[in-house]
Amino acid sequence: MTIRENLERWEKEYLSPYAALSMESKGRLKEEEQCDIRPVFQRDRDRILHSKSFRRLKDKTQVFLTPEGDHYRTRLTHTLEVSQNARTIAKALRLNEDLAEAIALGHDLGHTPFGHAGERALNRICPFGFSHSRQSVRTVDVLEKGGHGLNLTEEVRDGILNHQTKGMPFTLEGRVVRFSDKIAYIHHDMDDAIRGGILKEEDVPKEISDVIGKTCGERLDHFIHDLVTASKDKNDIIMSEPVLEAMHKLREFMFVRVYQNKEAKSEEGKAETLIETLYKYYYQRVHLLPKEFLYLMEEKGEPKEQLICDYIGAMTDRFAIAKYEEIYIPKSWHG
């Protein structure tokens, strides 16, 4: 019996009856030989961790564009916080940690430069529309590995696609990530907003803080404990009604005070203009796209509009700005 088979047997004996078992995976887009050491979800986690799109997350905006300071979150640190939340909850509920971690690490791979500002710009200008959750799946299915994709399992792909509020993953591990994402961004966006002087702890309405705590740390702890307590021995992932209501109110508060704050979002219009300008530039010069995108257009028949979105959407903030400067900003002619 291989190491993988022993691990699969352990999952069957130890994990919750509601957990997704590696040996019962719905499979991959293309069949392939099993690893003799790693179960399928662990293998998916490793593929995501070693991907180029995962490494690029370190230079992509989470909420604040080009903040001054080393301690603000990026899309990568957000992803790691989602992953840690998901693993904590999955372990407590005896769910499949490898699956939860793989979904969490992959859920934002398709995010644009400049956060949701970049996503809005591409959705506005691309005839096919643009959604970062759909783009994350396209990234792992098609764009990674030079146009061949990572060939992940159906459970991981479904969790990535449905990690936003409007989605509902078919595994409990995917639903854990769906909650973990909200918990993470509410927690760390408030922490960053306080660090940036946009909020103070005492600004949080008393009706919210009385339910879930008066500090960022207390709220994070309360969310996770409540989720575990409410979901224990159930075939669903839920919060208690008072905590869920408090989370919704806190999210509304964050939208008013942070996500729509003119000071915090003052640069987003520039970012959207930059993204749209790059799209128009490459639409007229599609031959300048990197060779892996031209391969998808010429050999796979992919439409150029989609591939331009793929290229721009994959850029980091820094690379998008550098490309714009290279194309449009005059350089000194002397050495």
mmCIF file of C-alpha atoms in Angstrom:
data_model
loop_
_atom_site.group_PDB
_atom_site.id
_atom_site.type_symbol
_atom_site.label_atom_id
_atom_site.label_comp_id
_atom_site.label_asym_id
_atom_site.label_seq_id
_atom_site.Cartn_x
_atom_site.Cartn_y
_atom_site.Cartn_z
ATOM 1 C CA MET A 1 0.000 0.000 0.000
ATOM 2 C CA THR A 2 1.394 3.441 -0.996
ATOM 3 C CA ILE A 3 1.754 6.435 1.322
ATOM 4 C CA ARG A 4 -1.094 8.115 -0.555
ATOM 5 C CA GLU A 5 -3.390 5.143 -0.023
ATOM 6 C CA ASN A 6 -2.579 5.118 3.696
ATOM 7 C CA LEU A 7 -3.429 8.822 3.906
ATOM 8 C CA GLU A 8 -6.669 8.250 2.028
ATOM 9 C CA ARG A 9 -7.575 5.464 4.447
ATOM 10 C CA TRP A 10 -6.820 7.777 7.385
ATOM 11 C CA GLU A 11 -9.167 10.408 5.906
ATOM 12 C CA LYS A 12 -11.955 7.829 5.629
ATOM 13 C CA GLU A 13 -11.499 6.675 9.225
ATOM 14 C CA TYR A 14 -10.942 10.041 10.921
ATOM 15 C CA LEU A 15 -12.654 12.845 8.997
ATOM 16 C CA SER A 16 -16.256 13.912 9.466
ATOM 17 C CA PRO A 17 -18.904 12.004 7.466
ATOM 18 C CA TYR A 18 -19.558 15.351 5.761
ATOM 19 C CA ALA A 19 -15.938 15.878 4.653
ATOM 20 C CA ALA A 20 -14.805 15.549 1.037
ATOM 21 C CA LEU A 21 -12.559 12.487 0.783
ATOM 22 C CA SER A 22 -9.612 12.511 -1.606
ATOM 23 C CA MET A 23 -10.389 8.966 -2.800
ATOM 24 C CA GLU A 24 -13.915 10.078 -3.766
ATOM 25 C CA SER A 25 -12.924 13.142 -5.790
ATOM 26 C CA LYS A 26 -14.966 13.832 -8.912
ATOM 27 C CA GLY A 27 -11.660 13.903 -10.800
ATOM 28 C CA ARG A 28 -9.711 16.234 -13.059
ATOM 29 C CA LEU A 29 -10.436 17.750 -16.473
ATOM 30 C CA LYS A 30 -7.865 15.339 -17.911
ATOM 31 C CA GLU A 31 -7.144 11.980 -16.341
ATOM 32 C CA GLU A 32 -3.614 11.475 -15.045
ATOM 33 C CA GLU A 33 -1.656 8.987 -13.003
ATOM 34 C CA GLN A 34 -1.988 9.315 -9.227
ATOM 35 C CA CYS A 35 0.953 10.420 -7.066
ATOM 36 C CA ASP A 36 2.224 7.641 -4.783
ATOM 37 C CA ILE A 37 2.725 10.099 -1.876
ATOM 38 C CA ARG A 38 0.132 12.868 -2.068
ATOM 39 C CA PRO A 39 -3.678 12.618 -2.202
ATOM 40 C CA VAL A 40 -5.294 14.648 -4.978
ATOM 41 C CA PHE A 41 -6.219 17.760 -2.965
ATOM 42 C CA GLN A 42 -2.743 18.046 -1.463
ATOM 43 C CA ARG A 43 -1.360 17.790 -4.979
ATOM 44 C CA ASP A 44 -3.665 20.598 -6.109
ATOM 45 C CA ARG A 45 -2.520 22.755 -3.188
ATOM 46 C CA ASP A 46 1.113 22.228 -4.249
ATOM 47 C CA ARG A 47 0.386 23.072 -7.896
ATOM 48 C CA ILE A 48 -1.267 26.348 -6.915
ATOM 49 C CA LEU A 49 1.518 27.244 -4.488
ATOM 50 C CA HIS A 50 4.168 26.764 -7.193
ATOM 51 C CA SER A 51 2.259 28.641 -9.913
ATOM 52 C CA LYS A 52 3.301 31.970 -11.421
ATOM 53 C CA SER A 53 -0.129 33.464 -10.767
ATOM 54 C CA PHE A 54 0.251 32.748 -7.045
ATOM 55 C CA ARG A 55 3.631 34.511 -6.907
ATOM 56 C CA ARG A 56 2.189 37.562 -8.659
ATOM 57 C CA LEU A 57 -0.306 38.105 -5.828
ATOM 58 C CA LYS A 58 2.448 39.724 -3.753
ATOM 59 C CA ASP A 59 2.309 42.840 -5.957
ATOM 60 C CA LYS A 60 -1.455 43.141 -6.371
ATOM 61 C CA THR A 61 -3.645 45.557 -4.429
ATOM 62 C CA GLN A 62 -5.959 44.278 -1.727
ATOM 63 C CA VAL A 63 -7.857 47.470 -0.803
ATOM 64 C CA PHE A 64 -5.463 50.422 -0.660
ATOM 65 C CA LEU A 65 -3.612 51.446 -3.829
ATOM 66 C CA THR A 66 0.131 52.029 -3.327
ATOM 67 C CA PRO A 67 -0.073 52.637 0.426
ATOM 68 C CA GLU A 68 2.887 54.227 2.186
ATOM 69 C CA GLY A 69 4.072 51.636 4.674
ATOM 70 C CA ASP A 70 5.225 48.033 4.826
ATOM 71 C CA HIS A 71 2.405 46.570 6.896
ATOM 72 C CA TYR A 72 -0.628 46.968 4.633
ATOM 73 C CA ARG A 73 -2.117 43.832 3.124
ATOM 74 C CA THR A 74 -1.565 42.758 -0.458
ATOM 75 C CA ARG A 75 -3.594 40.200 -2.379
ATOM 76 C CA LEU A 76 -1.031 37.579 -1.302
ATOM 77 C CA THR A 77 -1.224 38.292 2.415
ATOM 78 C CA HIS A 78 -5.027 38.327 2.122
ATOM 79 C CA THR A 79 -4.858 34.892 0.489
ATOM 80 C CA LEU A 80 -2.639 33.541 3.256
ATOM 81 C CA GLU A 81 -5.003 34.885 5.929
ATOM 82 C CA VAL A 82 -7.979 33.268 4.172
ATOM 83 C CA SER A 83 -6.023 30.009 4.024
ATOM 84 C CA GLN A 84 -5.204 30.094 7.723
ATOM 85 C CA ASN A 85 -8.806 30.846 8.696
ATOM 86 C CA ALA A 86 -10.011 28.017 6.462
ATOM 87 C CA ARG A 87 -7.525 25.518 7.857
ATOM 88 C CA THR A 88 -8.421 26.398 11.448
ATOM 89 C CA ILE A 89 -12.142 25.935 10.785
ATOM 90 C CA ALA A 90 -11.692 22.792 8.679
ATOM 91 C CA LYS A 91 -9.484 21.152 11.304
ATOM 92 C CA ALA A 92 -11.948 21.951 14.099
ATOM 93 C CA LEU A 93 -14.821 20.434 12.086
ATOM 94 C CA ARG A 94 -12.749 17.430 10.918
ATOM 95 C CA LEU A 95 -13.098 18.470 7.283
ATOM 96 C CA ASN A 96 -10.454 18.019 4.602
ATOM 97 C CA GLU A 97 -7.756 20.601 5.357
ATOM 98 C CA ASP A 98 -5.899 19.969 2.087
ATOM 99 C CA LEU A 99 -9.014 20.759 0.060
ATOM 100 C CA ALA A 100 -9.845 23.865 2.098
ATOM 101 C CA GLU A 101 -6.273 25.109 1.774
ATOM 102 C CA ALA A 102 -6.105 24.468 -1.984
ATOM 103 C CA ILE A 103 -9.335 26.403 -2.591
ATOM 104 C CA ALA A 104 -8.201 29.248 -0.326
ATOM 105 C CA LEU A 105 -4.791 29.583 -2.001
ATOM 106 C CA GLY A 106 -6.385 29.590 -5.449
ATOM 107 C CA HIS A 107 -9.487 31.693 -4.873
ATOM 108 C CA ASP A 108 -8.002 35.031 -6.021
ATOM 109 C CA LEU A 109 -5.505 33.901 -8.676
ATOM 110 C CA GLY A 110 -7.532 35.698 -11.353
ATOM 111 C CA HIS A 111 -7.642 39.049 -9.575
ATOM 112 C CA THR A 112 -6.599 42.086 -11.563
ATOM 113 C CA PRO A 113 -4.006 44.720 -10.757
ATOM 114 C CA PHE A 114 -5.384 47.544 -8.578
ATOM 115 C CA GLY A 115 -7.939 45.315 -6.869
ATOM 116 C CA HIS A 116 -11.621 45.773 -7.666
ATOM 117 C CA ALA A 117 -10.884 48.976 -9.602
ATOM 118 C CA GLY A 118 -9.043 46.904 -12.205
ATOM 119 C CA GLU A 119 -11.843 44.343 -12.214
ATOM 120 C CA ARG A 120 -14.460 47.055 -12.835
ATOM 121 C CA ALA A 121 -12.444 48.491 -15.711
ATOM 122 C CA LEU A 122 -11.999 45.145 -17.485
ATOM 123 C CA ASN A 123 -15.631 44.179 -16.906
ATOM 124 C CA ARG A 124 -16.671 47.478 -18.488
ATOM 125 C CA ILE A 125 -14.433 47.272 -21.560
ATOM 126 C CA CYS A 126 -14.282 43.543 -22.337
ATOM 127 C CA PRO A 127 -17.218 42.315 -24.479
ATOM 128 C CA PHE A 128 -17.261 39.037 -22.519
ATOM 129 C CA GLY A 129 -17.313 40.802 -19.156
ATOM 130 C CA PHE A 130 -14.813 40.084 -16.399
ATOM 131 C CA SER A 131 -15.227 38.486 -12.984
ATOM 132 C CA HIS A 132 -12.228 37.612 -10.825
ATOM 133 C CA SER A 133 -13.805 34.345 -9.632
ATOM 134 C CA ARG A 134 -14.382 33.129 -13.206
ATOM 135 C CA GLN A 135 -10.941 34.408 -14.158
ATOM 136 C CA SER A 136 -9.363 32.473 -11.278
ATOM 137 C CA VAL A 137 -10.812 29.255 -12.722
ATOM 138 C CA ARG A 138 -9.683 30.241 -16.221
ATOM 139 C CA THR A 139 -6.210 30.876 -14.810
ATOM 140 C CA VAL A 140 -5.902 27.358 -13.386
ATOM 141 C CA ASP A 141 -7.694 25.672 -16.310
ATOM 142 C CA VAL A 142 -6.088 27.451 -19.247
ATOM 143 C CA LEU A 143 -3.541 30.190 -18.605
ATOM 144 C CA GLU A 144 -1.062 28.532 -16.269
ATOM 145 C CA LYS A 145 1.849 26.473 -17.617
ATOM 146 C CA GLY A 146 1.979 28.245 -20.958
ATOM 147 C CA GLY A 147 -1.647 27.643 -21.884
ATOM 148 C CA HIS A 148 -1.960 24.064 -20.598
ATOM 149 C CA GLY A 149 -3.413 24.784 -17.123
ATOM 150 C CA LEU A 150 -2.890 23.055 -13.795
ATOM 151 C CA ASN A 151 -5.523 20.321 -14.312
ATOM 152 C CA LEU A 152 -7.019 20.651 -10.828
ATOM 153 C CA THR A 153 -9.797 18.554 -9.317
ATOM 154 C CA GLU A 154 -13.454 19.463 -9.719
ATOM 155 C CA GLU A 155 -13.796 20.140 -5.972
ATOM 156 C CA VAL A 156 -11.035 22.772 -5.978
ATOM 157 C CA ARG A 157 -12.272 24.399 -9.198
ATOM 158 C CA ASP A 158 -15.834 24.585 -7.847
ATOM 159 C CA GLY A 159 -14.633 26.127 -4.569
ATOM 160 C CA ILE A 160 -12.635 28.767 -6.414
ATOM 161 C CA LEU A 161 -15.524 29.634 -8.743
ATOM 162 C CA ASN A 162 -18.090 29.916 -5.955
ATOM 163 C CA HIS A 163 -16.095 31.635 -3.208
ATOM 164 C CA GLN A 164 -18.084 34.883 -3.424
ATOM 165 C CA THR A 165 -21.421 35.521 -1.696
ATOM 166 C CA LYS A 166 -23.434 34.781 -4.835
ATOM 167 C CA GLY A 167 -21.911 31.294 -5.144
ATOM 168 C CA MET A 168 -22.447 28.106 -3.142
ATOM 169 C CA PRO A 169 -19.739 25.415 -3.379
ATOM 170 C CA PHE A 170 -20.895 21.789 -3.304
ATOM 171 C CA THR A 171 -18.291 20.807 -0.663
ATOM 172 C CA LEU A 172 -18.296 21.979 2.939
ATOM 173 C CA GLU A 173 -14.611 22.832 2.507
ATOM 174 C CA GLY A 174 -15.551 25.251 -0.265
ATOM 175 C CA ARG A 175 -18.195 26.802 1.987
ATOM 176 C CA VAL A 176 -15.590 27.171 4.736
ATOM 177 C CA VAL A 177 -13.412 29.179 2.322
ATOM 178 C CA ARG A 178 -16.429 31.263 1.276
ATOM 179 C CA PHE A 179 -16.889 32.370 4.897
ATOM 180 C CA SER A 180 -13.140 32.563 5.559
ATOM 181 C CA ASP A 181 -12.728 35.054 2.722
ATOM 182 C CA LYS A 182 -15.352 37.394 4.202
ATOM 183 C CA ILE A 183 -13.961 37.022 7.713
ATOM 184 C CA ALA A 184 -10.430 37.743 6.500
ATOM 185 C CA TYR A 185 -11.183 40.846 4.460
ATOM 186 C CA ILE A 186 -13.500 42.381 7.054
ATOM 187 C CA HIS A 187 -10.839 41.805 9.717
ATOM 188 C CA HIS A 188 -7.762 42.956 7.832
ATOM 189 C CA ASP A 189 -9.397 45.774 5.852
ATOM 190 C CA MET A 190 -10.513 47.331 9.134
ATOM 191 C CA ASP A 191 -7.046 46.793 10.603
ATOM 192 C CA ASP A 192 -5.496 48.542 7.567
ATOM 193 C CA ALA A 193 -8.090 51.331 7.725
ATOM 194 C CA ILE A 194 -7.246 51.954 11.399
ATOM 195 C CA ARG A 195 -3.523 51.908 10.554
ATOM 196 C CA GLY A 196 -4.179 54.416 7.768
ATOM 197 C CA GLY A 197 -6.098 56.795 10.041
ATOM 198 C CA ILE A 198 -9.394 56.303 8.194
ATOM 199 C CA LEU A 199 -11.099 54.632 11.176
ATOM 200 C CA LYS A 200 -10.753 54.313 14.924
ATOM 201 C CA GLU A 201 -11.802 51.231 16.886
ATOM 202 C CA GLU A 202 -14.441 53.298 18.696
ATOM 203 C CA ASP A 203 -16.085 54.204 15.354
ATOM 204 C CA VAL A 204 -17.586 50.716 15.104
ATOM 205 C CA PRO A 205 -21.263 50.999 16.156
ATOM 206 C CA LYS A 206 -21.970 49.683 19.659
ATOM 207 C CA GLU A 207 -24.722 47.372 18.380
ATOM 208 C CA ILE A 208 -21.990 45.533 16.427
ATOM 209 C CA SER A 209 -19.160 45.605 18.960
ATOM 210 C CA ASP A 210 -21.446 44.369 21.758
ATOM 211 C CA VAL A 211 -22.033 41.173 19.746
ATOM 212 C CA ILE A 212 -18.635 40.390 18.197
ATOM 213 C CA GLY A 213 -16.044 42.378 20.147
ATOM 214 C CA LYS A 214 -14.380 45.755 20.368
ATOM 215 C CA THR A 215 -11.047 45.037 18.609
ATOM 216 C CA CYS A 216 -10.019 43.453 15.298
ATOM 217 C CA GLY A 217 -8.560 40.473 17.130
ATOM 218 C CA GLU A 218 -11.673 39.906 19.234
ATOM 219 C CA ARG A 219 -13.891 40.032 16.160
ATOM 220 C CA LEU A 220 -11.751 37.559 14.201
ATOM 221 C CA ASP A 221 -11.736 35.144 17.135
ATOM 222 C CA HIS A 222 -15.489 35.510 17.619
ATOM 223 C CA PHE A 223 -16.299 34.880 13.951
ATOM 224 C CA ILE A 224 -14.228 31.690 13.806
ATOM 225 C CA HIS A 225 -15.475 30.288 17.118
ATOM 226 C CA ASP A 226 -19.099 30.988 16.205
ATOM 227 C CA LEU A 227 -18.730 29.382 12.772
ATOM 228 C CA VAL A 228 -17.222 26.230 14.283
ATOM 229 C CA THR A 229 -19.823 26.024 17.073
ATOM 230 C CA ALA A 230 -22.801 26.606 14.774
ATOM 231 C CA SER A 231 -21.555 24.176 12.082
ATOM 232 C CA LYS A 232 -20.453 21.298 14.315
ATOM 233 C CA ASP A 233 -22.060 17.967 13.328
ATOM 234 C CA LYS A 234 -24.042 19.633 10.534
ATOM 235 C CA ASN A 235 -23.936 19.073 6.783
ATOM 236 C CA ASP A 236 -23.541 22.810 6.205
ATOM 237 C CA ILE A 237 -21.344 25.743 7.208
ATOM 238 C CA ILE A 238 -23.325 28.380 9.087
ATOM 239 C CA MET A 239 -23.084 31.175 11.631
ATOM 240 C CA SER A 240 -25.513 31.878 14.450
ATOM 241 C CA GLU A 241 -28.104 34.500 13.523
ATOM 242 C CA PRO A 242 -26.822 37.255 15.884
ATOM 243 C CA VAL A 243 -23.219 36.919 14.642
ATOM 244 C CA LEU A 244 -24.244 36.668 10.981
ATOM 245 C CA GLU A 245 -26.357 39.809 11.360
ATOM 246 C CA ALA A 246 -23.458 41.608 13.073
ATOM 247 C CA MET A 247 -21.125 40.572 10.250
ATOM 248 C CA HIS A 248 -23.530 41.963 7.637
ATOM 249 C CA LYS A 249 -23.830 45.233 9.572
ATOM 250 C CA LEU A 250 -20.043 45.467 9.919
ATOM 251 C CA ARG A 251 -19.644 44.877 6.184
ATOM 252 C CA GLU A 252 -22.157 47.658 5.453
ATOM 253 C CA PHE A 253 -20.274 49.929 7.847
ATOM 254 C CA MET A 254 -17.009 49.130 6.015
ATOM 255 C CA PHE A 255 -18.559 49.934 2.645
ATOM 256 C CA VAL A 256 -19.658 53.364 3.815
ATOM 257 C CA ARG A 257 -16.533 54.260 5.793
ATOM 258 C CA VAL A 258 -13.741 52.478 3.868
ATOM 259 C CA TYR A 259 -14.646 50.908 0.524
ATOM 260 C CA GLN A 260 -16.387 54.074 -0.673
ATOM 261 C CA ASN A 261 -14.118 56.479 1.226
ATOM 262 C CA LYS A 262 -12.924 59.260 -1.103
ATOM 263 C CA GLU A 263 -9.558 59.564 0.613
ATOM 264 C CA ALA A 264 -8.857 55.820 0.578
ATOM 265 C CA LYS A 265 -10.108 55.438 -2.997
ATOM 266 C CA SER A 266 -8.828 58.695 -4.501
ATOM 267 C CA GLU A 267 -6.473 56.957 -6.955
ATOM 268 C CA GLU A 268 -8.902 54.356 -8.271
ATOM 269 C CA GLY A 269 -10.136 56.473 -11.180
ATOM 270 C CA LYS A 270 -6.557 56.752 -12.438
ATOM 271 C CA ALA A 271 -6.113 52.991 -12.123
ATOM 272 C CA GLU A 272 -9.272 52.297 -14.130
ATOM 273 C CA THR A 273 -8.181 54.714 -16.857
ATOM 274 C CA LEU A 274 -4.774 53.033 -16.997
ATOM 275 C CA ILE A 275 -6.342 49.568 -17.416
ATOM 276 C CA GLU A 276 -8.725 50.763 -20.143
ATOM 277 C CA THR A 277 -5.895 52.532 -21.965
ATOM 278 C CA LEU A 278 -3.759 49.376 -21.968
ATOM 279 C CA TYR A 279 -6.705 47.352 -23.290
ATOM 280 C CA LYS A 280 -7.221 49.761 -26.196
ATOM 281 C CA TYR A 281 -3.496 49.766 -26.951
ATOM 282 C CA TYR A 282 -3.255 45.963 -27.200
ATOM 283 C CA TYR A 283 -6.535 45.720 -29.090
ATOM 284 C CA GLN A 284 -4.845 47.650 -31.908
ATOM 285 C CA ARG A 285 -1.546 45.736 -31.503
ATOM 286 C CA VAL A 286 -2.553 42.217 -30.516
ATOM 287 C CA HIS A 287 0.687 40.870 -32.053
ATOM 288 C CA LEU A 288 2.567 42.410 -29.114
ATOM 289 C CA LEU A 289 1.010 40.006 -26.613
ATOM 290 C CA PRO A 290 3.416 37.420 -25.145
ATOM 291 C CA LYS A 291 3.815 34.211 -27.157
ATOM 292 C CA GLU A 292 1.707 32.033 -24.825
ATOM 293 C CA PHE A 293 -1.313 34.285 -25.470
ATOM 294 C CA LEU A 294 -0.664 34.288 -29.228
ATOM 295 C CA TYR A 295 -0.493 30.475 -29.052
ATOM 296 C CA LEU A 296 -3.964 30.384 -27.491
ATOM 297 C CA MET A 297 -5.282 32.703 -30.206
ATOM 298 C CA GLU A 298 -3.635 31.005 -33.188
ATOM 299 C CA GLU A 299 -3.721 27.340 -32.112
ATOM 300 C CA LYS A 300 -6.776 27.227 -29.843
ATOM 301 C CA GLY A 301 -8.948 29.843 -31.537
ATOM 302 C CA GLU A 302 -9.355 31.997 -28.417
ATOM 303 C CA PRO A 303 -10.768 35.490 -29.172
ATOM 304 C CA LYS A 304 -8.281 38.326 -28.920
ATOM 305 C CA GLU A 305 -10.544 40.363 -26.613
ATOM 306 C CA GLN A 306 -10.417 37.573 -24.022
ATOM 307 C CA LEU A 307 -6.656 37.172 -24.329
ATOM 308 C CA ILE A 308 -6.048 40.898 -23.910
ATOM 309 C CA CYS A 309 -8.098 40.732 -20.697
ATOM 310 C CA ASP A 310 -6.117 37.668 -19.658
ATOM 311 C CA TYR A 311 -2.806 39.470 -20.169
ATOM 312 C CA ILE A 312 -3.795 42.719 -18.454
ATOM 313 C CA GLY A 313 -5.681 40.929 -15.684
ATOM 314 C CA ALA A 314 -2.602 38.867 -14.849
ATOM 315 C CA MET A 315 -0.375 41.939 -14.446
ATOM 316 C CA THR A 316 0.802 43.136 -11.050
ATOM 317 C CA ASP A 317 0.199 46.768 -10.084
ATOM 318 C CA ARG A 318 3.869 47.529 -10.631
ATOM 319 C CA PHE A 319 4.052 45.832 -14.033
ATOM 320 C CA ALA A 320 0.885 47.556 -15.292
ATOM 321 C CA ILE A 321 2.284 50.965 -14.307
ATOM 322 C CA ALA A 322 5.651 50.135 -15.907
ATOM 323 C CA LYS A 323 3.933 49.029 -19.136
ATOM 324 C CA TYR A 324 1.903 52.214 -19.252
ATOM 325 C CA GLU A 325 5.016 54.336 -18.713
ATOM 326 C CA GLU A 326 6.938 52.373 -21.342
ATOM 327 C CA ILE A 327 4.196 52.933 -23.912
ATOM 328 C CA TYR A 328 3.018 56.470 -23.148
ATOM 329 C CA ILE A 329 5.583 58.389 -21.083
ATOM 330 C CA PRO A 330 8.493 59.958 -23.031
ATOM 331 C CA LYS A 331 11.959 58.934 -21.912
ATOM 332 C CA SER A 332 15.103 61.045 -21.857
ATOM 333 C CA TRP A 333 17.092 60.448 -25.048
ATOM 334 C CA HIS A 334 20.513 60.911 -23.473
ATOM 335 C CA GLY A 335 22.471 58.491 -21.244
#
